[in-house]
XYZ file of C-alpha atoms in Angstrom:
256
model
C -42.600 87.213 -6.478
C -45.412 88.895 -8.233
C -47.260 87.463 -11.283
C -46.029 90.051 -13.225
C -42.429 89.323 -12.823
C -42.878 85.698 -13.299
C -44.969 86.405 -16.888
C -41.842 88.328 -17.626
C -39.338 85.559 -16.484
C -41.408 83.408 -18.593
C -41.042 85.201 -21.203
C -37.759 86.471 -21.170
C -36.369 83.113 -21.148
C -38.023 82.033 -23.472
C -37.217 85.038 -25.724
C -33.657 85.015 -24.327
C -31.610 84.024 -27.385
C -33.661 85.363 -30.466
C -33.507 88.636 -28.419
C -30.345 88.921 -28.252
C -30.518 88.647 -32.381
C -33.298 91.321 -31.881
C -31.261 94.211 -29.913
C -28.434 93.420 -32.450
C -30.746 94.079 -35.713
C -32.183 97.780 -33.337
C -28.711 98.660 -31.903
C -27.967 100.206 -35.359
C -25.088 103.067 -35.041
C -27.212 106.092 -35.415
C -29.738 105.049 -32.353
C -26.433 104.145 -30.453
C -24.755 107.522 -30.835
C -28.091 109.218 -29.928
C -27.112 107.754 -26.485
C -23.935 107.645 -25.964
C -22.929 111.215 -27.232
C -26.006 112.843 -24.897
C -24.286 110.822 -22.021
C -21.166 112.817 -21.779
C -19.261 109.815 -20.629
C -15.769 110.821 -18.655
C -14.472 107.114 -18.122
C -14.517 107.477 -14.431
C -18.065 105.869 -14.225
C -19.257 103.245 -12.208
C -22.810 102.674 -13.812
C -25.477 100.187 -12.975
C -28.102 98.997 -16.163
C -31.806 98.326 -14.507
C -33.449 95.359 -16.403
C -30.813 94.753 -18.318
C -32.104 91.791 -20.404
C -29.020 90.586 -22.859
C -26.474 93.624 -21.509
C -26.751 94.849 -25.482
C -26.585 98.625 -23.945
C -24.486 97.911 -20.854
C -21.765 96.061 -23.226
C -22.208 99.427 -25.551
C -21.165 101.418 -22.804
C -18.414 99.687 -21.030
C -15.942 101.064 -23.091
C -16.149 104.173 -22.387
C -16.653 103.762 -18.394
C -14.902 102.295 -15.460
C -17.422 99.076 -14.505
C -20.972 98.420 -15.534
C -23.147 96.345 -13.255
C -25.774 94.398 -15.094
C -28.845 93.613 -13.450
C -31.834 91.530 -14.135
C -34.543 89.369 -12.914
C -34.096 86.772 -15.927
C -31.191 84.458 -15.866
C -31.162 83.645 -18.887
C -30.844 86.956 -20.636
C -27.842 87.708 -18.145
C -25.888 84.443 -19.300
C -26.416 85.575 -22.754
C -25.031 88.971 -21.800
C -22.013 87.505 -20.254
C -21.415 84.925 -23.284
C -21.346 87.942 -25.793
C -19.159 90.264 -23.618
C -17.099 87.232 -22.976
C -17.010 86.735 -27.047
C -15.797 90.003 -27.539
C -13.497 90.631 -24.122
C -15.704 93.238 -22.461
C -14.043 92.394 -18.609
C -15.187 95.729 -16.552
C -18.729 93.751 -16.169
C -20.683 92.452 -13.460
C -23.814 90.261 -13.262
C -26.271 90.522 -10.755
C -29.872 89.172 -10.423
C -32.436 90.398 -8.483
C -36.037 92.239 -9.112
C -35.508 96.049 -10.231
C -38.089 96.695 -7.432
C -35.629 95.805 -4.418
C -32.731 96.214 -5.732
C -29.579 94.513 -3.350
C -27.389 97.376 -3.421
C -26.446 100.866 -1.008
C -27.877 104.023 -1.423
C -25.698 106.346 -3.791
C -23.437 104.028 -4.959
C -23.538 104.412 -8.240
C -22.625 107.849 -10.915
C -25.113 106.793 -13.389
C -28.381 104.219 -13.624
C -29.543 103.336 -16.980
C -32.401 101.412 -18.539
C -33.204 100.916 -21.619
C -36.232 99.618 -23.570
C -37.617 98.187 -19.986
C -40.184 100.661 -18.266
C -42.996 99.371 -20.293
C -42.907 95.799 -18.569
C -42.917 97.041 -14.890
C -46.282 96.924 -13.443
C -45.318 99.845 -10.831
C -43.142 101.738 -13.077
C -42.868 104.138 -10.037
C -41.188 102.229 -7.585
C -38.546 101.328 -9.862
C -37.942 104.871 -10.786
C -37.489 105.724 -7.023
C -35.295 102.672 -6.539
C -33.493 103.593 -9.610
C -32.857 107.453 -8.062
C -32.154 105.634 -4.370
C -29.007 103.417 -5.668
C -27.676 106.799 -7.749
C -24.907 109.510 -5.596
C -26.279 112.995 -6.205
C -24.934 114.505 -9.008
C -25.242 111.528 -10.773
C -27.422 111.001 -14.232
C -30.509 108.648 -14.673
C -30.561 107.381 -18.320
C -33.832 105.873 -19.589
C -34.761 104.811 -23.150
C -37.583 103.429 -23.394
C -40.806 103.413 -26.260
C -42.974 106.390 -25.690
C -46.937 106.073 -25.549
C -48.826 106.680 -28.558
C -51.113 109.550 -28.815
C -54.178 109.087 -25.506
C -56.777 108.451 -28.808
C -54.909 105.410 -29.665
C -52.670 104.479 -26.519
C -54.463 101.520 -25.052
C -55.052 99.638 -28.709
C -51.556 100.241 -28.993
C -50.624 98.459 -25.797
C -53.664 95.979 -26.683
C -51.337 94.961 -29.477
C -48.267 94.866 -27.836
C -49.147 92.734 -24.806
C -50.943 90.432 -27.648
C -47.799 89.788 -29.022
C -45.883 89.708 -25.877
C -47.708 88.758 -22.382
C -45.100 90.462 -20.294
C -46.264 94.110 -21.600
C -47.968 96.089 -19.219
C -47.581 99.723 -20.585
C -46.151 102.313 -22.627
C -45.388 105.123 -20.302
C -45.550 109.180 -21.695
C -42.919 111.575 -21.499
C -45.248 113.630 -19.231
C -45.267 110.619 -17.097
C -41.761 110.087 -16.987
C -40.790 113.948 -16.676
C -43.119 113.723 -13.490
C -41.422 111.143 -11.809
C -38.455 112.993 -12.289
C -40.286 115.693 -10.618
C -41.625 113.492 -7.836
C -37.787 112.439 -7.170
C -36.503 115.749 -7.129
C -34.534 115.181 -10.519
C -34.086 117.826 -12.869
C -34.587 116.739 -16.685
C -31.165 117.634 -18.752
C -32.348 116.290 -22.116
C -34.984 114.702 -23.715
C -35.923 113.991 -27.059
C -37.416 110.989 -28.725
C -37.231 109.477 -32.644
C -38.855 107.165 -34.655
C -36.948 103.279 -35.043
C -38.701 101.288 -38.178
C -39.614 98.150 -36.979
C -40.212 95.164 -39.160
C -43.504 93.534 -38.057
C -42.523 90.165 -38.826
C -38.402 90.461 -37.180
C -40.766 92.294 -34.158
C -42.901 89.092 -33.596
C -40.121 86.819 -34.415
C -38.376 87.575 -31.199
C -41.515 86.595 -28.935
C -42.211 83.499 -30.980
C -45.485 84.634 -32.344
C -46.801 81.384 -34.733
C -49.922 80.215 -35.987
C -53.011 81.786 -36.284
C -51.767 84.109 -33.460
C -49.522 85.604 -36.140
C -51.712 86.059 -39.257
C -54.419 87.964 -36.738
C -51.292 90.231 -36.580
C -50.852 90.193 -40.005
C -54.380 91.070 -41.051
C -54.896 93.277 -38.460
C -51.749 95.529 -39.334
C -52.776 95.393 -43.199
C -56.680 96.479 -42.633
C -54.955 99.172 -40.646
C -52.803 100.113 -43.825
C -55.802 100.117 -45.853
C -58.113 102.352 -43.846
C -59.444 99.743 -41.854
C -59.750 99.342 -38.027
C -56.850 101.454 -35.978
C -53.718 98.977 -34.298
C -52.808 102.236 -32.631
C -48.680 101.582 -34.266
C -49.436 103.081 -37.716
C -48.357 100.856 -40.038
C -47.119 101.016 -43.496
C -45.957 98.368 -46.335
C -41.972 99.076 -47.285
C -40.620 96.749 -49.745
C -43.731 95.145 -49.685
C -43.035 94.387 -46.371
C -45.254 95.606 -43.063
C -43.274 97.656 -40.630
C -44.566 100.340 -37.676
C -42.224 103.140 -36.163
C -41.437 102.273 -31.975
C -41.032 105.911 -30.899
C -37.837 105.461 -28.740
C -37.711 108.599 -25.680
C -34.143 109.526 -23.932
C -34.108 111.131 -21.446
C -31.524 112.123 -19.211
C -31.849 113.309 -15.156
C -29.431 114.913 -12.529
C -30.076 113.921 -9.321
């Protein structure tokens, strides 16, 4: 097991419950139906969700296919996911653990492979990607939300920042990046489009457990930034009095 997949079990269980609280407060309708409607669900699917954390997208889309597997390296976040679809009687779920690198299952078994809000903590992005389009049949879609890199003049304060506030970062990926890999695999790229999803700073370092003196540096940093100070790279702004940044959320949606 590489260190980077134990800093994100670390992490992840820690984070486990309050992020569950976290995907409920940015699972708002709107940034739901941006997914599900580009989707083109039949019912007929059997789908697998990559890094599933909490299953808050994978329980989303149950519904409205034949069986979800949900699959994760944390188990933690996966017995959260079960207790909530459990809560609410979501039964055409399955649980499985396992590193999205080497994934345990056959080659094209599956009509669509999702992740969401994920990519940015792999260290080799690239290798799940091709494990992601191994495990999918042909003709099947690849789903991936995920937050979009900032513009290349502020990209790596941005991910400074993030993996300040969360060790298990590695790196926000481009849509360039991602529309290459699609490339690389022999996908072709049916949609993509991304939008802006307010954040509030404090909710955002609330879910990593961000105290102390860690979490005023945050503060002040974010507030200089507002007031023409040094750059944070997330463009922050005071609503309500409040500070809150924009995560640039990218969809995008493959054919194998």
């Amino acid at each position: 097991m590489s260190e980077q997949i134990n800093k994100i079990i670390t992490e992840f269980t820690k984070q486990a419950e309050t992020f569950n609280e976290y995907q409920k407060a940015f699972s708002k309708e709107e940034y739901n139906d941006f997914a599900l409607s580009n989707m083109h669900l039949d019912g007929s699917e059997n789908v697998l969700e990559v890094a599933a954390g909490t299953c808050a997208f994978g329980r989303l889309v149950a519904p409205h296919v034949r069986h979800v597997t949900e699959f994760d390296v944390t188990e933690a976040m996966l017995d959260v996911g079960k207790k909530e679809a459990d809560k609410v009687g979501i039964e055409n779920v399955s649980f499985v653990l396992g590193e999205a690198e080497n994934m345990p299952f056959a080659d094209a078994t599956f009509d669509v492979v999702m992740s969401r809000l994920a990519f940015h903590h792999f260290e080799t992005p690239e290798t799940v990607y091709k494990e992601m389009v191994r495990v999918l049949k042909p003709g099947g879609k690849l789903v991936i939300i995920d937050m979009k890199a900032r513009d290349e003049n502020l990209r790596k304060t941005a991910d400074d920042l993030e993996r300040y506030r969360d060790p298990s970062h590695v790196r926000c990926l481009s849509e360039d990046e991602f529309t290459q890999m699609a490339k690389d695999a022999s996908l072709s790229v049916e949609f993509c489009e991304t939008i802006a999803v307010p954040v509030s700073a404090e909710a955002w370092m609330d879910v990593t457990k961000v105290e102390g003196s860690k979490r005023d540096r945050i503060r002040k940093r974010m507030l200089a930034d507002i007031n023409g100070g040094e750059k944070t790279g997330v463009d922050p702004y005071l609503k309500d009095g409040k500070i809150y940044f924009d995560h640039r959320w990218m969809l995008m949606i493959c054919r194998k």
